[in-house]
Short mmCIF file of C-alpha atoms in Angstrom, two decimals:
data_model
loop_
_atom_site.label_atom_id
_atom_site.label_comp_id
_atom_site.label_asym_id
_atom_site.label_seq_id
_atom_site.Cartn_x
_atom_site.Cartn_y
_atom_site.Cartn_z
CA MET A 194 -84.47 -1.74 -48.10
CA GLU A 195 -83.71 -4.20 -50.87
CA ALA A 196 -81.41 -7.15 -50.21
CA PHE A 197 -77.80 -6.71 -51.33
CA GLU A 198 -74.42 -8.40 -51.41
CA TYR A 199 -71.79 -7.13 -49.02
CA ALA A 200 -68.03 -7.03 -49.31
CA ARG A 201 -65.46 -5.59 -46.92
CA PRO A 202 -62.13 -5.24 -48.73
CA THR A 203 -58.92 -4.31 -46.92
CA SER A 204 -57.31 -2.28 -49.71
CA LYS A 205 -58.49 0.50 -52.01
CA GLU A 206 -57.39 -1.57 -55.01
CA GLU A 207 -59.74 -4.38 -53.95
CA ALA A 208 -62.54 -1.91 -53.26
CA VAL A 209 -62.32 -0.58 -56.80
CA LYS A 210 -62.43 -4.11 -58.27
CA LEU A 211 -65.63 -4.78 -56.36
CA LEU A 212 -67.40 -1.70 -57.76
CA ALA A 213 -69.47 -1.81 -60.92
CA GLY A 214 -68.89 0.55 -63.86
CA THR A 215 -72.48 1.78 -63.81
CA TRP A 216 -74.10 4.05 -61.22
CA GLY A 217 -76.69 2.39 -59.06
CA GLU A 218 -75.41 -1.19 -59.35
CA THR A 219 -73.05 -0.86 -56.40
CA GLU A 220 -72.58 1.72 -53.66
CA VAL A 221 -69.73 2.52 -51.31
CA LEU A 222 -70.52 2.24 -47.60
CA ALA A 223 -68.59 4.50 -45.22
CA GLY A 224 -70.39 5.77 -42.10
CA GLY A 225 -73.74 4.77 -43.56
CA THR A 226 -75.58 7.71 -42.01
CA ASP A 227 -76.85 8.86 -45.41
CA LEU A 228 -76.69 5.75 -47.59
CA LEU A 229 -78.76 3.47 -45.36
CA SER A 230 -81.53 6.07 -45.15
CA LEU A 231 -81.57 6.40 -48.94
CA MET A 232 -81.81 2.63 -49.25
CA LYS A 233 -84.64 2.42 -46.72
CA ASP A 234 -86.49 5.01 -48.80
CA TYR A 235 -85.76 3.00 -51.97
CA ALA A 236 -84.09 6.12 -53.42
CA SER A 237 -80.98 3.94 -53.78
CA ASN A 238 -81.21 0.21 -54.50
CA PRO A 239 -77.69 -1.14 -54.99
CA LYS A 240 -77.14 -4.84 -55.60
CA ARG A 241 -73.84 -4.72 -53.71
CA LEU A 242 -72.37 -2.60 -50.93
CA VAL A 243 -68.61 -2.23 -50.73
CA SER A 244 -67.66 -1.30 -47.18
CA LEU A 245 -64.64 0.91 -46.59
CA SER A 246 -64.45 0.13 -42.87
CA GLY A 247 -61.71 -2.47 -43.32
CA ILE A 248 -59.32 -0.24 -45.28
CA ALA A 249 -56.73 1.17 -42.89
CA ALA A 250 -55.21 3.41 -45.59
CA LEU A 251 -58.39 5.53 -45.70
CA LYS A 252 -58.41 6.34 -42.00
CA GLY A 253 -56.74 8.97 -39.87
CA ILE A 254 -55.84 12.66 -39.84
CA SER A 255 -52.21 13.76 -40.05
CA SER A 256 -49.82 16.51 -41.08
CA GLN A 257 -47.87 15.77 -44.25
CA PRO A 258 -44.16 16.55 -44.68
CA ASP A 259 -45.09 19.35 -47.12
CA GLY A 260 -47.29 21.00 -44.49
CA ASP A 261 -50.60 19.85 -45.95
CA LEU A 262 -53.21 18.33 -43.69
CA ARG A 263 -54.28 14.88 -44.82
CA ILE A 264 -57.77 13.82 -43.81
CA GLY A 265 -58.51 10.18 -44.61
CA ALA A 266 -61.84 9.79 -46.36
CA THR A 267 -63.20 7.61 -43.57
CA ALA A 268 -61.94 9.79 -40.70
CA THR A 269 -65.03 10.53 -38.64
CA LEU A 270 -66.36 13.93 -37.69
CA GLN A 271 -65.56 13.02 -34.09
CA GLU A 272 -61.92 12.36 -35.02
CA LEU A 273 -61.77 15.73 -36.74
CA ILE A 274 -63.22 17.48 -33.68
CA ALA A 275 -60.74 15.69 -31.40
CA SER A 276 -57.68 16.32 -33.61
CA PRO A 277 -55.20 18.73 -31.97
CA ILE A 278 -53.69 19.66 -35.37
CA VAL A 279 -57.10 20.57 -36.78
CA ALA A 280 -58.11 22.51 -33.68
CA LYS A 281 -54.90 24.54 -33.79
CA GLN A 282 -54.62 25.23 -37.51
CA TYR A 283 -58.14 24.92 -38.92
CA PRO A 284 -60.64 26.06 -36.26
CA ALA A 285 -63.32 26.57 -38.91
CA LEU A 286 -63.21 22.84 -39.79
CA VAL A 287 -63.97 22.01 -36.16
CA GLU A 288 -66.76 24.58 -36.18
CA ALA A 289 -68.22 23.00 -39.33
CA ALA A 290 -68.13 19.56 -37.68
CA HIS A 291 -69.92 20.95 -34.62
CA GLY A 292 -72.58 22.26 -36.99
CA VAL A 293 -73.64 18.64 -37.45
CA ARG A 294 -75.39 18.77 -34.12
CA SER A 295 -75.75 15.08 -33.38
CA PRO A 296 -72.98 13.26 -31.46
CA GLN A 297 -74.39 10.05 -32.94
CA ILE A 298 -73.74 11.34 -36.48
CA GLN A 299 -70.34 12.72 -35.45
CA SER A 300 -69.37 9.23 -34.19
CA LEU A 301 -70.24 7.44 -37.42
CA GLY A 302 -70.24 10.05 -40.16
CA THR A 303 -67.06 10.45 -42.17
CA VAL A 304 -65.48 13.51 -43.78
CA GLY A 305 -65.54 11.80 -47.18
CA GLY A 306 -69.16 10.87 -46.61
CA ASP A 307 -70.01 14.46 -45.76
CA LEU A 308 -68.62 15.54 -49.14
CA LEU A 309 -70.40 12.74 -51.03
CA GLN A 310 -73.74 12.70 -49.18
CA ARG A 311 -76.66 13.01 -51.56
CA PRO A 312 -78.96 16.05 -51.64
CA ARG A 313 -81.69 16.43 -49.01
CA CYS A 314 -84.22 17.47 -51.70
CA TRP A 315 -87.45 15.83 -50.66
CA TYR A 316 -88.45 15.06 -54.24
CA TYR A 317 -85.22 13.11 -54.64
CA ARG A 318 -85.65 11.34 -51.30
CA GLY A 319 -89.26 10.63 -52.20
CA GLY A 320 -88.30 8.68 -55.30
CA HIS A 321 -88.64 11.32 -58.05
CA GLY A 322 -84.96 11.15 -59.01
CA LEU A 323 -82.10 13.59 -58.53
CA LEU A 324 -83.65 16.08 -60.96
CA ALA A 325 -87.16 15.60 -59.54
CA GLN A 326 -88.65 15.29 -63.00
CA HIS A 327 -92.12 14.13 -63.89
CA ASP A 328 -93.01 13.81 -67.59
CA GLY A 329 -89.71 15.51 -68.44
CA LYS A 330 -90.42 18.56 -66.29
CA SER A 331 -89.03 19.37 -62.86
CA LEU A 332 -91.53 19.36 -60.03
CA VAL A 333 -89.50 21.94 -58.11
CA PRO A 334 -90.18 25.36 -59.72
CA ASP A 335 -93.94 25.10 -59.16
CA GLY A 336 -93.66 22.89 -56.11
CA GLU A 337 -92.49 22.90 -52.51
CA ASN A 338 -89.21 24.65 -53.14
CA GLN A 339 -88.67 26.47 -49.84
CA TYR A 340 -85.40 24.61 -49.20
CA HIS A 341 -84.11 24.61 -52.78
CA ALA A 342 -81.49 26.63 -54.63
CA ILE A 343 -81.41 30.41 -54.95
CA LEU A 344 -78.28 30.46 -57.13
CA GLY A 345 -77.24 28.28 -60.05
CA ASN A 346 -80.86 27.25 -60.36
CA SER A 347 -81.59 27.71 -64.04
CA GLY A 348 -82.21 23.95 -64.20
CA PRO A 349 -82.46 21.10 -64.61
CA ALA A 350 -81.13 20.71 -61.02
CA TYR A 351 -82.65 22.72 -58.17
CA PHE A 352 -81.40 20.85 -55.10
CA VAL A 353 -78.73 22.32 -52.83
CA ASN A 354 -75.39 20.77 -52.03
CA PRO A 355 -75.77 19.47 -48.47
CA SER A 356 -72.12 19.22 -47.39
CA SER A 357 -70.99 20.84 -44.13
CA PHE A 358 -67.30 20.77 -45.05
CA ALA A 359 -67.24 21.53 -48.77
CA PRO A 360 -67.54 25.35 -48.49
CA ILE A 361 -64.72 25.75 -45.95
CA LEU A 362 -62.51 23.13 -47.62
CA ILE A 363 -62.91 24.89 -50.97
CA ALA A 364 -62.16 28.24 -49.33
CA LEU A 365 -58.98 26.68 -47.90
CA GLY A 366 -57.93 25.44 -51.35
CA ALA A 367 -58.31 21.71 -50.57
CA LYS A 368 -57.85 18.90 -53.07
CA VAL A 369 -59.31 15.41 -52.99
CA ARG A 370 -57.51 12.24 -54.04
CA VAL A 371 -59.50 9.62 -55.88
CA HIS A 372 -58.63 5.99 -56.59
CA GLY A 373 -59.96 4.13 -59.62
CA PRO A 374 -59.13 1.19 -61.89
CA SER A 375 -56.26 3.11 -63.50
CA GLY A 376 -54.80 4.37 -60.24
CA ALA A 377 -54.95 7.62 -58.29
CA ARG A 378 -55.81 11.12 -59.41
CA GLU A 379 -56.21 14.45 -57.64
CA VAL A 380 -58.96 17.01 -58.16
CA GLU A 381 -59.26 20.53 -56.81
CA LEU A 382 -62.29 20.43 -54.54
CA SER A 383 -63.48 23.66 -56.17
CA LYS A 384 -63.85 21.66 -59.42
CA PHE A 385 -65.09 18.43 -57.88
CA PHE A 386 -68.78 19.31 -57.56
CA ARG A 387 -70.94 19.85 -60.61
CA THR A 388 -74.53 20.38 -61.52
CA PRO A 389 -75.90 17.25 -63.19
CA SER A 390 -77.71 17.71 -66.47
CA SER A 391 -79.33 14.27 -66.59
CA GLU A 392 -80.46 11.53 -64.21
CA SER A 393 -77.50 9.38 -65.23
CA GLU A 394 -75.02 11.89 -63.81
CA ARG A 395 -73.97 12.50 -60.25
CA GLU A 396 -73.33 15.81 -58.58
CA TYR A 397 -69.60 15.14 -58.16
CA ASP A 398 -66.61 14.18 -60.28
CA LEU A 399 -66.36 10.48 -59.48
CA LYS A 400 -66.82 7.51 -61.75
CA PRO A 401 -68.98 4.66 -60.46
CA ASN A 402 -65.88 2.56 -59.81
CA GLU A 403 -63.79 5.25 -58.15
CA ILE A 404 -63.52 5.96 -54.45
CA LEU A 405 -62.54 9.14 -52.66
CA THR A 406 -59.50 8.25 -50.57
CA GLU A 407 -58.29 11.43 -48.90
CA ILE A 408 -58.67 15.17 -48.58
CA LEU A 409 -55.56 17.34 -48.69
CA VAL A 410 -55.73 20.81 -47.17
CA PRO A 411 -52.89 23.32 -47.64
CA ALA A 412 -51.30 24.85 -44.55
CA PRO A 413 -53.33 27.94 -43.65
CA GLY A 414 -50.28 30.15 -43.15
CA GLY A 415 -51.89 32.43 -40.60
CA ALA A 416 -55.12 32.92 -42.57
CA LYS A 417 -58.23 33.78 -40.56
CA MET A 418 -61.23 31.56 -41.13
CA ALA A 419 -64.78 30.94 -40.02
CA VAL A 420 -68.03 29.27 -41.00
CA TYR A 421 -71.53 30.44 -40.17
CA GLU A 422 -74.73 28.46 -40.58
CA VAL A 423 -78.30 29.71 -40.42
CA ARG A 424 -80.61 26.91 -39.31
CA GLU A 425 -84.21 26.40 -38.25
CA LYS A 426 -83.36 24.56 -35.05
CA GLU A 427 -80.37 23.97 -32.83
CA ALA A 428 -80.63 20.18 -32.85
CA LEU A 429 -79.64 17.99 -35.81
CA ASP A 430 -80.73 19.52 -39.10
CA TRP A 431 -79.23 20.81 -42.30
CA PRO A 432 -78.69 24.58 -42.51
CA LEU A 433 -80.91 26.84 -44.62
CA ALA A 434 -77.86 28.80 -45.68
CA ALA A 435 -74.20 28.76 -44.74
CA ALA A 436 -70.99 30.55 -45.58
CA ALA A 437 -67.28 29.85 -45.21
CA VAL A 438 -64.69 32.62 -45.25
CA VAL A 439 -60.89 32.56 -45.34
CA LEU A 440 -59.08 35.89 -45.03
CA ASN A 441 -55.41 36.52 -45.79
CA THR A 442 -54.56 39.73 -44.02
CA SER A 443 -51.68 42.16 -43.69
CA GLY A 444 -52.17 43.96 -40.44
CA LYS A 445 -55.84 44.82 -40.44
CA THR A 446 -56.12 44.96 -44.21
CA VAL A 447 -57.50 42.05 -46.21
CA LYS A 448 -55.02 41.07 -48.91
CA SER A 449 -57.26 38.41 -50.38
CA ALA A 450 -60.40 36.57 -49.35
CA ARG A 451 -62.21 33.35 -50.22
CA VAL A 452 -65.96 33.29 -49.70
CA VAL A 453 -67.96 30.11 -50.44
CA MET A 454 -71.64 29.68 -49.62
CA GLY A 455 -73.33 26.38 -48.85
CA HIS A 456 -76.94 25.19 -49.15
CA VAL A 457 -77.76 27.87 -51.73
CA ALA A 458 -76.99 26.10 -55.03
CA PRO A 459 -76.56 22.60 -56.49
CA ILE A 460 -72.83 23.02 -55.86
CA PRO A 461 -70.93 24.86 -53.11
CA TRP A 462 -71.15 28.44 -54.40
CA PRO A 463 -68.00 30.60 -54.46
CA SER A 464 -68.62 34.33 -54.51
CA PRO A 465 -65.95 36.30 -56.38
CA GLU A 466 -68.24 39.30 -55.90
CA ALA A 467 -67.97 39.09 -52.11
CA GLU A 468 -64.24 38.39 -52.36
CA ALA A 469 -63.78 41.54 -54.46
CA ALA A 470 -65.79 43.54 -51.93
CA LEU A 471 -63.34 42.51 -49.20
CA ALA A 472 -60.00 42.88 -50.98
CA GLY A 473 -57.96 45.81 -49.71
CA LYS A 474 -60.48 46.65 -47.00
CA THR A 475 -60.35 46.66 -43.22
CA ILE A 476 -63.18 44.47 -41.97
CA SER A 477 -65.98 46.38 -40.33
CA GLU A 478 -69.68 45.74 -39.90
CA SER A 479 -70.46 47.79 -43.01
CA VAL A 480 -67.73 46.18 -45.15
CA ALA A 481 -68.99 42.73 -44.15
CA ASP A 482 -72.55 43.76 -44.90
CA GLU A 483 -71.59 45.03 -48.36
CA ALA A 484 -69.80 41.75 -49.08
CA GLY A 485 -72.88 39.79 -47.95
CA LYS A 486 -75.01 41.91 -50.25
CA ALA A 487 -72.62 41.29 -53.14
CA ALA A 488 -72.69 37.54 -52.47
CA VAL A 489 -76.42 37.31 -53.18
CA ALA A 490 -76.72 40.09 -55.77
CA LYS A 491 -77.24 37.55 -58.55
CA ALA A 492 -79.67 35.31 -56.63
CA THR A 493 -82.74 34.15 -58.52
CA PRO A 494 -85.07 32.75 -55.85
CA LEU A 495 -87.85 30.32 -56.69
CA SER A 496 -91.51 30.80 -55.75
CA LYS A 497 -91.10 29.92 -52.06
CA ASN A 498 -87.48 30.55 -51.12
CA ALA A 499 -86.86 34.29 -51.44
CA TYR A 500 -86.29 34.32 -47.67
CA LYS A 501 -83.09 32.32 -48.24
CA VAL A 502 -81.51 35.27 -50.08
CA GLN A 503 -81.51 37.28 -46.86
CA LEU A 504 -80.28 34.28 -44.86
CA ALA A 505 -77.36 33.71 -47.23
CA ARG A 506 -76.48 37.39 -47.09
CA VAL A 507 -76.47 37.34 -43.29
CA ALA A 508 -74.55 34.05 -43.14
CA THR A 509 -71.85 35.57 -45.34
CA LYS A 510 -71.70 38.78 -43.32
CA ARG A 511 -71.45 36.93 -40.02
CA ALA A 512 -68.85 34.47 -41.30
CA ILE A 513 -66.71 37.44 -42.42
CA LEU A 514 -67.03 39.13 -39.03
CA ALA A 515 -66.33 35.87 -37.20
CA ALA A 516 -63.22 35.26 -39.32
CA ALA A 517 -61.93 38.80 -38.77
CA GLY A 518 -62.58 38.60 -35.04
CA GLY A 519 -61.16 35.12 -34.63
CA ALA A 520 -57.56 33.99 -34.39
CA MET B 294 -80.86 -12.67 -55.79
CA SER B 295 -83.84 -11.84 -53.64
CA ARG B 296 -85.17 -8.43 -54.60
CA LYS B 297 -88.16 -8.52 -52.30
CA LYS B 298 -88.83 -5.53 -50.08
CA ASP B 299 -87.85 -5.92 -46.45
CA LYS B 300 -91.21 -5.96 -44.74
CA LEU B 301 -89.42 -5.83 -41.38
CA ALA B 302 -88.79 -2.16 -42.05
CA ARG B 303 -92.53 -1.48 -42.08
CA PRO B 304 -94.12 -3.15 -39.10
CA PRO B 305 -97.85 -3.89 -39.13
CA GLY B 306 -100.22 -2.62 -36.47
CA ARG B 307 -101.17 -4.28 -33.19
CA GLY B 308 -102.65 -7.74 -33.19
CA SER B 309 -103.46 -10.61 -30.87
CA VAL B 310 -99.97 -12.05 -31.32
CA SER B 311 -97.06 -10.03 -30.00
CA ARG B 312 -95.62 -7.71 -32.57
CA ARG B 313 -92.19 -9.32 -32.40
CA ASP B 314 -93.56 -12.83 -32.78
CA PHE B 315 -95.56 -11.67 -35.76
CA LEU B 316 -92.52 -10.01 -37.30
CA ARG B 317 -90.45 -13.14 -36.89
CA GLY B 318 -93.08 -15.08 -38.79
CA ALA B 319 -93.51 -12.37 -41.41
CA GLY B 320 -89.76 -12.21 -41.88
CA VAL B 321 -89.58 -15.87 -42.80
CA ALA B 322 -92.64 -15.60 -45.04
CA VAL B 323 -91.32 -12.73 -47.14
CA SER B 324 -87.81 -14.14 -47.30
CA GLY B 325 -89.05 -16.81 -49.68
CA GLY B 326 -87.42 -20.04 -50.71
CA LEU B 327 -84.01 -18.63 -51.47
CA ILE B 328 -82.96 -17.82 -47.96
CA ALA B 329 -85.36 -19.42 -45.49
CA GLY B 330 -83.01 -21.01 -43.00
CA GLU B 331 -80.28 -21.24 -45.56
CA THR B 332 -76.88 -19.60 -45.24
CA THR B 333 -75.40 -18.41 -48.50
CA LYS B 334 -71.80 -19.29 -49.24
CA ALA B 335 -69.16 -16.60 -49.57
CA ARG B 336 -67.68 -16.11 -53.05
CA ALA B 337 -65.44 -13.55 -54.78
CA ALA B 338 -65.92 -11.07 -57.65
CA ALA B 339 -63.91 -11.34 -60.86
CA GLY B 340 -60.34 -10.18 -60.23
CA ALA B 341 -60.93 -9.58 -56.54
CA THR B 342 -60.12 -11.87 -53.63
CA THR B 343 -62.42 -10.28 -51.05
CA PRO B 344 -65.29 -12.60 -50.22
CA ILE B 345 -68.74 -11.41 -51.18
CA LEU B 346 -71.43 -12.15 -48.60
CA GLY B 347 -75.19 -12.36 -48.99
CA PRO B 348 -77.72 -11.29 -50.10
CA GLY B 349 -79.00 -14.28 -48.10
CA LYS B 350 -78.25 -14.97 -44.47
CA VAL B 351 -74.67 -15.09 -43.27
CA PRO B 352 -73.24 -15.82 -39.82
CA ILE B 353 -72.74 -12.62 -37.87
CA THR B 354 -71.18 -12.40 -34.42
CA LEU B 355 -71.97 -9.38 -32.29
CA ARG B 356 -70.44 -8.56 -28.93
CA ILE B 357 -73.38 -7.15 -27.01
CA ASN B 358 -73.07 -6.02 -23.40
CA GLY B 359 -69.88 -8.03 -23.11
CA LYS B 360 -71.29 -11.29 -24.52
CA PRO B 361 -70.65 -12.61 -28.02
CA GLN B 362 -73.85 -13.64 -29.83
CA THR B 363 -73.87 -15.39 -33.18
CA LEU B 364 -76.82 -14.92 -35.53
CA GLU B 365 -77.71 -15.74 -39.11
CA LEU B 366 -78.69 -12.47 -40.75
CA GLU B 367 -78.90 -10.92 -44.19
CA PRO B 368 -76.33 -8.15 -44.73
CA ARG B 369 -79.18 -5.64 -44.98
CA VAL B 370 -80.26 -6.15 -41.36
CA THR B 371 -79.46 -3.10 -39.26
CA LEU B 372 -77.98 -3.37 -35.78
CA LEU B 373 -81.29 -2.00 -34.49
CA ASP B 374 -83.33 -4.74 -36.18
CA ALA B 375 -80.83 -7.37 -35.04
CA LEU B 376 -81.20 -6.23 -31.43
CA ARG B 377 -84.98 -5.88 -31.48
CA ASN B 378 -86.14 -8.62 -33.83
CA HIS B 379 -83.49 -11.27 -33.33
CA LEU B 380 -82.13 -10.84 -29.80
CA ASP B 381 -85.20 -9.59 -27.91
CA LEU B 382 -83.27 -6.52 -26.78
CA THR B 383 -86.09 -4.06 -27.33
CA GLY B 384 -84.80 -1.19 -25.21
CA ALA B 385 -83.50 0.63 -28.27
CA LYS B 386 -86.61 1.90 -30.04
CA ASN B 387 -87.38 2.01 -33.75
CA VAL B 388 -88.95 5.41 -34.37
CA CYS B 389 -87.70 7.32 -37.41
CA ASP B 390 -85.35 4.58 -38.67
CA ARG B 391 -83.50 7.33 -40.58
CA GLY B 392 -80.78 8.46 -38.16
CA THR B 393 -82.58 11.53 -36.91
CA CYS B 394 -84.56 10.99 -33.70
CA GLY B 395 -82.09 9.20 -31.42
CA ALA B 396 -84.57 6.68 -29.98
CA CYS B 397 -82.33 3.79 -31.08
CA THR B 398 -79.13 5.17 -29.52
CA VAL B 399 -76.65 2.52 -28.38
CA ILE B 400 -72.99 2.87 -27.46
CA LEU B 401 -70.46 1.47 -29.92
CA ASP B 402 -66.85 1.27 -28.70
CA GLY B 403 -67.66 4.03 -26.20
CA ASP B 404 -69.36 6.42 -28.63
CA PRO B 405 -73.09 7.00 -29.10
CA VAL B 406 -74.50 5.88 -32.45
CA TYR B 407 -77.90 5.44 -34.03
CA ALA B 408 -78.37 1.64 -34.21
CA CYS B 409 -80.59 2.18 -37.27
CA ASN B 410 -77.58 3.72 -39.07
CA VAL B 411 -75.32 0.71 -38.58
CA LEU B 412 -75.55 -2.58 -40.43
CA ALA B 413 -75.27 -5.49 -38.02
CA ILE B 414 -72.59 -6.99 -40.26
CA GLU B 415 -70.50 -3.80 -39.85
CA ALA B 416 -70.81 -3.89 -36.05
CA GLN B 417 -68.87 -7.15 -35.81
CA GLY B 418 -65.73 -6.95 -33.69
CA ARG B 419 -66.97 -3.88 -31.84
CA ASN B 420 -68.30 -3.49 -28.30
CA ILE B 421 -72.02 -2.79 -28.39
CA GLN B 422 -73.64 -1.53 -25.22
CA THR B 423 -77.42 -1.34 -24.96
CA ILE B 424 -79.68 0.09 -22.28
CA GLU B 425 -80.37 -3.44 -21.03
CA SER B 426 -76.87 -3.47 -19.51
CA LEU B 427 -77.42 -0.42 -17.33
CA THR B 428 -79.58 -2.00 -14.65
CA VAL B 429 -77.49 -4.39 -12.57
CA GLY B 430 -79.15 -6.58 -9.94
CA GLY B 431 -82.34 -4.51 -10.10
CA LYS B 432 -80.45 -1.32 -9.27
CA LEU B 433 -80.92 1.58 -11.65
CA HIS B 434 -77.92 3.25 -13.26
CA PRO B 435 -77.39 6.80 -11.93
CA VAL B 436 -78.53 8.22 -15.28
CA SER B 437 -81.77 6.21 -15.21
CA ALA B 438 -82.33 7.10 -11.55
CA ALA B 439 -81.86 10.79 -12.34
CA PHE B 440 -84.46 10.53 -15.12
CA VAL B 441 -86.96 9.12 -12.61
CA GLU B 442 -86.18 11.77 -10.04
CA HIS B 443 -86.52 14.68 -12.47
CA ASP B 444 -89.62 13.32 -14.21
CA ALA B 445 -87.56 13.38 -17.40
CA GLN B 446 -90.07 11.44 -19.47
CA GLN B 447 -93.69 11.67 -20.45
CA CYS B 448 -94.74 8.97 -22.92
CA GLY B 449 -91.30 7.43 -22.42
CA PHE B 450 -90.66 6.25 -25.96
CA CYS B 451 -87.58 8.41 -26.45
CA THR B 452 -86.28 7.67 -22.96
CA PRO B 453 -83.99 4.66 -23.55
CA GLY B 454 -82.25 6.51 -26.39
CA PHE B 455 -81.90 9.63 -24.28
CA VAL B 456 -80.52 7.64 -21.33
CA MET B 457 -77.85 6.09 -23.56
CA ALA B 458 -77.05 9.46 -25.14
CA VAL B 459 -76.69 11.00 -21.66
CA LYS B 460 -74.50 8.11 -20.50
CA ALA B 461 -72.20 8.42 -23.52
CA PHE B 462 -72.09 12.19 -23.12
CA LEU B 463 -71.16 11.99 -19.43
CA ASP B 464 -68.53 9.32 -20.13
CA HIS B 465 -66.79 11.90 -22.33
CA HIS B 466 -67.78 15.04 -20.39
CA PRO B 467 -67.70 14.32 -16.65
CA ASN B 468 -68.08 18.02 -15.74
CA PRO B 469 -70.99 19.21 -17.87
CA THR B 470 -72.70 22.59 -17.90
CA MET B 471 -76.32 23.22 -18.91
CA GLU B 472 -75.05 24.62 -22.21
CA SER B 473 -72.81 21.64 -22.95
CA VAL B 474 -75.66 19.25 -22.09
CA GLU B 475 -77.97 21.02 -24.55
CA LYS B 476 -75.40 20.65 -27.31
CA GLY B 477 -74.38 17.15 -26.30
CA LEU B 478 -77.93 15.87 -26.58
CA GLY B 479 -78.53 17.47 -29.98
CA GLY B 480 -78.96 14.05 -31.56
CA ASN B 481 -82.12 13.07 -29.68
CA LEU B 482 -85.70 14.28 -30.01
CA CYS B 483 -88.54 14.19 -27.47
CA ARG B 484 -91.90 15.07 -28.98
CA CYS B 485 -93.48 15.42 -25.53
CA GLY B 486 -90.97 18.18 -24.84
CA THR B 487 -89.39 16.88 -21.66
CA TYR B 488 -86.04 18.48 -22.45
CA VAL B 489 -85.91 20.57 -19.27
CA GLY B 490 -86.21 17.48 -17.06
CA ILE B 491 -83.74 15.54 -19.20
CA ARG B 492 -81.11 18.28 -18.94
CA LYS B 493 -81.54 18.51 -15.18
CA ALA B 494 -81.30 14.72 -14.95
CA ALA B 495 -78.06 14.78 -16.95
CA LEU B 496 -76.51 17.35 -14.62
CA GLN B 497 -77.58 15.43 -11.54
CA ALA B 498 -76.37 12.12 -12.98
CA ALA B 499 -72.95 13.69 -13.54
CA LYS B 500 -72.76 14.40 -9.80
CA SER B 501 -74.04 10.92 -8.87
CA VAL B 502 -71.50 9.23 -11.15
CA LYS B 503 -68.68 11.21 -9.54
CA GLY B 504 -70.11 10.37 -6.10
CA GLY B 505 -69.45 6.69 -6.71
CA LEU B 506 -72.95 5.53 -7.61
CA HIS B 507 -71.78 4.35 -11.01
CA ASN B 508 -72.49 0.69 -11.65
CA ALA B 509 -71.73 0.21 -15.34
#
């Protein structure tokens, strides 16, 4: 990797002052599990790293007086797994953390870092830029696109959002709090991710000199929830398709549902179609299957990833069944 | 600011000099005039009071296997490169260098981590345990002994990382099952495919540790 300056502030205000106003000049270091690899591949070459490890205000997981769960941006996956509050109220968050199969990543990786990790697209990691363009044209549609998007892929971005937590956090109605030069702001996580239209944009709603400080998750109020990932191997890897489901039920009947797929589009992909297929129904194998079918009805696979349509359908179906069967 | 590529990340092939000696020399050569033997002074950014360190060498103190060690390193040096290239602790292996294979696993404040994923400068103030600490007075740690007994290695390159991953796992899960061992070692790869022996070794080591053979 390139040489860089390093600073370890102890407050979010200081961290923001140390960040440049232009993407690429500076980067924020949390767990480092993604950033250092990007830097070793020269896909990211910041002149300064601003470490968050010295900022106590960004750590920890706790219940708020209003019933929300507050997850500090630098709380690790291991802390999330070990949290009694999370285990009791948000079992699907624990399940999502277990999906990251490596204890070594769970020790270091942070929840904020999971949300802000950059795409796994091998063109991006190989130095072709976030949009993988060569002479103004994306390499993906005619290239090795077996792991790329099947939804929201009309261009210019074809990568998939790699986050393990974003789908379930969006399904739970989470917000993120961001700190910048003019103070704090909150964003609904469902509106936080976006498909970039040029190389100068990022895939999330942060300015170069803003940091994500915490994630706020509403009390689940008895909702049933689950995540399901389809993966090539059981050891550390990113899923091929994933789904998160939150069901609000009255007796056995679904009053309302949230269904969000992961690893299928440049952003976590909510499916109002699947949600509509569940509303008012009693969950059964066939109802779940219909919802899975609805979730991928609008998929537009690329030349080598049509298989992912079936995987996303099955992930959605199984997440629905797991949620209905779970506590 | 030095913008030269870190050649340490891409080691050359075998030669008549030892690879580490060669790397030490190469490291100085590519560092250039700016930072050869020179420690850069800390300074602050406009409006901020936090000191800014690097990009040249800065003093870094690491607590490794219970002993503090002070080095002069650039902020970009990973814990893995600090251990291997600057402290001659070569038990942790550099294989993928991208936080995937587990060959560089060390234990940081009781938890397993990929040493390639941690900057040395970020590991300051934390307890770093490497595989070198497991053998005391020539006596193998129960985990290492179980690996020998179950033939849990073939080429052996992944073994130190696996041993540390097993140790950290057993520290947190003293009563493992085969299923929990499989999951708990999900962060390490063995391309020879010795997983069956490794899992058996982990289960046996759990019994040995409980039987009082623990020495670290």
